[in-house]
Amino acid sequence: MSALIARPDRALGICERLFLALANACLAVMLVANMANIASRALFDKGIVLVFPWSVVLFVWMTFLGFFIVYRRGKDITVDFLIDRLGDGARMASRLLVDALVIGLMLVMLYQAPHIIRSQVGTIEMVGLQRYSMSIPLFVTAALIAVDFLLDMTKALLGHPERAHRPVGDI
């Protein structure tokens, strides 16, 4: 694999592992905090007030961080039954079209990011963070997804096979 592909692919792999660790950390903190809240309610008949607002923030961050992991690992929902029946040229065209559409969508989101961040003023009650902090992981993820699909487009044009989608389970 050429350096044109290998270096960005390694960097995206590092981001994937980092995002997985961060998403799992968010989940672990939510789990421990909610267990402590349940125990506090059962033992002392008094809940921990900060658990719910922080759980909401951590859940949003975990979800936004997880988007990149889902796409990077090929766990997204795909409808391949039609594309699998096409010839090589049509499959290549559909791969490039999907890559271009996803890149375009991510660029639209990133284009809107400054406006969205400016419009999210004030602090999150009981958490103390600025409201825009909720959306920052979304925009970082959008940028990484765009780079990942740009890399896939480059791989396609260089003749590399498509990333295998690994379904979580059959529906």
C-alpha atoms as a printed R data frame, in Angstrom:
    type eleno elety resid chain resno       x       y       z
1   ATOM     1    CA   MET     A     1   0.000   0.000   0.000
2   ATOM     2    CA   SER     A     2   1.465   3.363  -0.955
3   ATOM     3    CA   ALA     A     3   2.361   6.026   1.626
4   ATOM     4    CA   LEU     A     4  -0.412   8.157   0.129
5   ATOM     5    CA   ILE     A     5  -2.856   5.652   1.587
6   ATOM     6    CA   ALA     A     6  -0.934   4.006   4.448
7   ATOM     7    CA   ARG     A     7  -0.223   7.106   6.552
8   ATOM     8    CA   PRO     A     8  -3.751   8.536   6.551
9   ATOM     9    CA   ASP     A     9  -5.127   5.032   7.091
10  ATOM    10    CA   ARG     A    10  -2.881   4.573  10.151
11  ATOM    11    CA   ALA     A    11  -3.861   8.010  11.476
12  ATOM    12    CA   LEU     A    12  -7.552   7.193  11.056
13  ATOM    13    CA   GLY     A    13  -6.947   3.871  12.812
14  ATOM    14    CA   ILE     A    14  -5.414   5.727  15.759
15  ATOM    15    CA   CYS     A    15  -8.415   8.086  15.826
16  ATOM    16    CA   GLU     A    16 -10.739   5.064  15.704
17  ATOM    17    CA   ARG     A    17  -9.048   3.477  18.729
18  ATOM    18    CA   LEU     A    18  -9.028   6.800  20.591
19  ATOM    19    CA   PHE     A    19 -12.708   7.400  19.867
20  ATOM    20    CA   LEU     A    20 -13.534   3.843  20.934
21  ATOM    21    CA   ALA     A    21 -11.709   4.394  24.226
22  ATOM    22    CA   LEU     A    22 -13.466   7.753  24.759
23  ATOM    23    CA   ALA     A    23 -16.891   6.332  23.924
24  ATOM    24    CA   ASN     A    24 -16.308   3.419  26.285
25  ATOM    25    CA   ALA     A    25 -15.109   5.826  28.988
26  ATOM    26    CA   CYS     A    26 -18.327   7.842  28.579
27  ATOM    27    CA   LEU     A    27 -20.343   4.641  28.897
28  ATOM    28    CA   ALA     A    28 -18.369   3.477  31.955
29  ATOM    29    CA   VAL     A    29 -18.790   6.835  33.728
30  ATOM    30    CA   MET     A    30 -22.537   6.791  32.982
31  ATOM    31    CA   LEU     A    31 -22.806   3.235  34.278
32  ATOM    32    CA   VAL     A    32 -20.896   3.913  37.517
33  ATOM    33    CA   ALA     A    33 -22.698   7.220  38.142
34  ATOM    34    CA   ASN     A    34 -26.125   5.682  37.581
35  ATOM    35    CA   MET     A    35 -25.297   2.688  39.769
36  ATOM    36    CA   ALA     A    36 -24.179   5.092  42.516
37  ATOM    37    CA   ASN     A    37 -27.397   7.075  42.039
38  ATOM    38    CA   ILE     A    38 -29.532   3.940  42.334
39  ATOM    39    CA   ALA     A    39 -27.601   2.829  45.423
40  ATOM    40    CA   SER     A    40 -27.920   6.294  46.967
41  ATOM    41    CA   ARG     A    41 -31.672   6.280  46.394
42  ATOM    42    CA   ALA     A    42 -32.026   2.794  47.859
43  ATOM    43    CA   LEU     A    43 -29.770   3.331  50.876
44  ATOM    44    CA   PHE     A    44 -30.298   6.998  51.756
45  ATOM    45    CA   ASP     A    45 -33.561   7.795  49.959
46  ATOM    46    CA   LYS     A    46 -31.734  10.640  48.223
47  ATOM    47    CA   GLY     A    47 -30.539  10.766  44.631
48  ATOM    48    CA   ILE     A    48 -27.409  12.328  43.190
49  ATOM    49    CA   VAL     A    49 -28.687  15.388  41.342
50  ATOM    50    CA   LEU     A    50 -25.829  15.697  38.844
51  ATOM    51    CA   VAL     A    51 -26.125  12.151  37.472
52  ATOM    52    CA   PHE     A    52 -28.930  12.794  34.987
53  ATOM    53    CA   PRO     A    53 -27.557  15.965  33.320
54  ATOM    54    CA   TRP     A    54 -24.058  14.495  33.064
55  ATOM    55    CA   SER     A    55 -25.483  11.234  31.723
56  ATOM    56    CA   VAL     A    56 -27.199  13.190  28.953
57  ATOM    57    CA   VAL     A    57 -23.962  14.987  28.029
58  ATOM    58    CA   LEU     A    58 -21.924  11.777  28.113
59  ATOM    59    CA   PHE     A    59 -24.549   9.903  26.093
60  ATOM    60    CA   VAL     A    60 -24.502  12.568  23.362
61  ATOM    61    CA   TRP     A    61 -20.696  12.568  23.278
62  ATOM    62    CA   MET     A    62 -20.594   8.754  23.215
63  ATOM    63    CA   THR     A    63 -23.066   8.677  20.315
64  ATOM    64    CA   PHE     A    64 -21.216  11.282  18.267
65  ATOM    65    CA   LEU     A    65 -17.852   9.609  18.881
66  ATOM    66    CA   GLY     A    66 -19.394   6.263  17.940
67  ATOM    67    CA   PHE     A    67 -20.465   7.470  14.491
68  ATOM    68    CA   PHE     A    68 -16.876   7.437  13.272
69  ATOM    69    CA   ILE     A    69 -16.242   3.990  14.744
70  ATOM    70    CA   VAL     A    70 -19.342   2.597  13.040
71  ATOM    71    CA   TYR     A    71 -18.317   3.851   9.588
72  ATOM    72    CA   ARG     A    72 -14.654   3.025  10.019
73  ATOM    73    CA   ARG     A    73 -15.422  -0.565  10.988
74  ATOM    74    CA   GLY     A    74 -18.029  -1.043   8.277
75  ATOM    75    CA   LYS     A    75 -20.837  -1.608  10.779
76  ATOM    76    CA   ASP     A    76 -23.172   0.861   9.082
77  ATOM    77    CA   ILE     A    77 -26.331  -0.241   7.351
78  ATOM    78    CA   THR     A    78 -25.800  -0.979   3.687
79  ATOM    79    CA   VAL     A    79 -28.158  -2.165   0.999
80  ATOM    80    CA   ASP     A    80 -25.912  -4.309  -1.125
81  ATOM    81    CA   PHE     A    81 -28.307  -6.794  -2.702
82  ATOM    82    CA   LEU     A    82 -28.709  -4.642  -5.820
83  ATOM    83    CA   ILE     A    83 -25.126  -3.425  -6.056
84  ATOM    84    CA   ASP     A    84 -23.791  -6.973  -5.628
85  ATOM    85    CA   ARG     A    85 -25.606  -7.950  -8.838
86  ATOM    86    CA   LEU     A    86 -24.026  -5.188 -10.922
87  ATOM    87    CA   GLY     A    87 -20.943  -5.522 -13.037
88  ATOM    88    CA   ASP     A    88 -17.526  -4.335 -11.947
89  ATOM    89    CA   GLY     A    89 -17.845  -0.936 -13.607
90  ATOM    90    CA   ALA     A    90 -21.239  -0.205 -12.057
91  ATOM    91    CA   ARG     A    91 -20.004  -1.352  -8.637
92  ATOM    92    CA   MET     A    92 -17.038   0.986  -8.946
93  ATOM    93    CA   ALA     A    93 -19.323   3.843 -10.003
94  ATOM    94    CA   SER     A    94 -21.680   3.190  -7.083
95  ATOM    95    CA   ARG     A    95 -18.732   3.089  -4.658
96  ATOM    96    CA   LEU     A    96 -17.453   6.416  -5.933
97  ATOM    97    CA   LEU     A    97 -20.966   7.896  -5.879
98  ATOM    98    CA   VAL     A    98 -21.579   6.806  -2.274
99  ATOM    99    CA   ASP     A    99 -18.162   8.122  -1.225
100 ATOM   100    CA   ALA     A   100 -18.869  11.455  -2.920
101 ATOM   101    CA   LEU     A   101 -22.337  11.705  -1.337
102 ATOM   102    CA   VAL     A   102 -21.034  10.988   2.154
103 ATOM   103    CA   ILE     A   103 -18.159  13.450   1.716
104 ATOM   104    CA   GLY     A   104 -20.641  16.056   0.463
105 ATOM   105    CA   LEU     A   105 -22.943  15.493   3.427
106 ATOM   106    CA   MET     A   106 -20.063  15.770   5.891
107 ATOM   107    CA   LEU     A   107 -18.873  18.973   4.203
108 ATOM   108    CA   VAL     A   108 -22.371  20.460   4.510
109 ATOM   109    CA   MET     A   109 -22.341  19.627   8.215
110 ATOM   110    CA   LEU     A   110 -18.884  21.153   8.632
111 ATOM   111    CA   TYR     A   111 -19.920  24.230   6.660
112 ATOM   112    CA   GLN     A   112 -22.793  24.727   9.108
113 ATOM   113    CA   ALA     A   113 -20.604  24.073  12.183
114 ATOM   114    CA   PRO     A   114 -19.561  27.697  12.860
115 ATOM   115    CA   HIS     A   115 -23.167  28.893  12.672
116 ATOM   116    CA   ILE     A   116 -24.381  26.075  14.901
117 ATOM   117    CA   ILE     A   117 -21.642  26.661  17.462
118 ATOM   118    CA   ARG     A   118 -22.339  30.429  17.525
119 ATOM   119    CA   SER     A   119 -26.048  29.779  18.050
120 ATOM   120    CA   GLN     A   120 -25.499  27.424  20.996
121 ATOM   121    CA   VAL     A   121 -24.963  30.034  23.688
122 ATOM   122    CA   GLY     A   122 -25.200  29.645  27.419
123 ATOM   123    CA   THR     A   123 -24.275  26.904  29.787
124 ATOM   124    CA   ILE     A   124 -25.843  23.517  30.276
125 ATOM   125    CA   GLU     A   125 -27.741  23.614  33.539
126 ATOM   126    CA   MET     A   126 -26.122  21.738  36.402
127 ATOM   127    CA   VAL     A   127 -23.199  20.711  34.203
128 ATOM   128    CA   GLY     A   128 -21.547  24.082  33.668
129 ATOM   129    CA   LEU     A   129 -20.268  23.403  30.155
130 ATOM   130    CA   GLN     A   130 -21.054  25.671  27.252
131 ATOM   131    CA   ARG     A   131 -23.889  24.339  25.087
132 ATOM   132    CA   TYR     A   132 -21.690  24.183  21.991
133 ATOM   133    CA   SER     A   133 -19.500  21.578  23.734
134 ATOM   134    CA   MET     A   134 -22.225  19.023  23.015
135 ATOM   135    CA   SER     A   135 -21.749  19.372  19.244
136 ATOM   136    CA   ILE     A   136 -17.949  19.507  19.010
137 ATOM   137    CA   PRO     A   137 -17.562  15.689  18.893
138 ATOM   138    CA   LEU     A   138 -20.118  15.617  16.058
139 ATOM   139    CA   PHE     A   139 -18.075  17.998  13.932
140 ATOM   140    CA   VAL     A   140 -14.784  16.229  14.668
141 ATOM   141    CA   THR     A   141 -16.466  12.956  13.715
142 ATOM   142    CA   ALA     A   142 -17.885  14.502  10.527
143 ATOM   143    CA   ALA     A   143 -14.401  15.648   9.523
144 ATOM   144    CA   LEU     A   144 -12.920  12.211  10.174
145 ATOM   145    CA   ILE     A   145 -15.721  10.464   8.288
146 ATOM   146    CA   ALA     A   146 -15.123  12.790   5.320
147 ATOM   147    CA   VAL     A   147 -11.395  11.973   5.380
148 ATOM   148    CA   ASP     A   148 -12.162   8.243   5.698
149 ATOM   149    CA   PHE     A   149 -14.474   8.302   2.672
150 ATOM   150    CA   LEU     A   150 -11.981  10.431   0.719
151 ATOM   151    CA   LEU     A   151  -9.389   7.778   1.497
152 ATOM   152    CA   ASP     A   152 -11.791   5.074   0.321
153 ATOM   153    CA   MET     A   153 -12.384   7.026  -2.889
154 ATOM   154    CA   THR     A   154  -8.622   7.194  -3.413
155 ATOM   155    CA   LYS     A   155  -8.331   3.455  -2.761
156 ATOM   156    CA   ALA     A   156 -11.115   2.804  -5.275
157 ATOM   157    CA   LEU     A   157  -9.397   4.863  -7.948
158 ATOM   158    CA   LEU     A   158  -6.131   3.022  -7.275
159 ATOM   159    CA   GLY     A   159  -7.886  -0.346  -7.648
160 ATOM   160    CA   HIS     A   160  -7.957  -1.419  -4.001
161 ATOM   161    CA   PRO     A   161 -10.897  -3.604  -2.970
162 ATOM   162    CA   GLU     A   162 -13.817  -2.141  -1.089
163 ATOM   163    CA   ARG     A   163 -13.790  -2.346   2.692
164 ATOM   164    CA   ALA     A   164 -15.799  -5.338   3.830
165 ATOM   165    CA   HIS     A   165 -18.985  -4.494   5.684
166 ATOM   166    CA   ARG     A   166 -19.324  -6.657   8.741
167 ATOM   167    CA   PRO     A   167 -22.965  -6.799   9.697
168 ATOM   168    CA   VAL     A   168 -23.734  -6.978  13.406
169 ATOM   169    CA   GLY     A   169 -26.468  -9.512  12.805
170 ATOM   170    CA   ASP     A   170 -29.154 -10.555  10.410
171 ATOM   171    CA   ILE     A   171 -32.506  -8.840  10.464
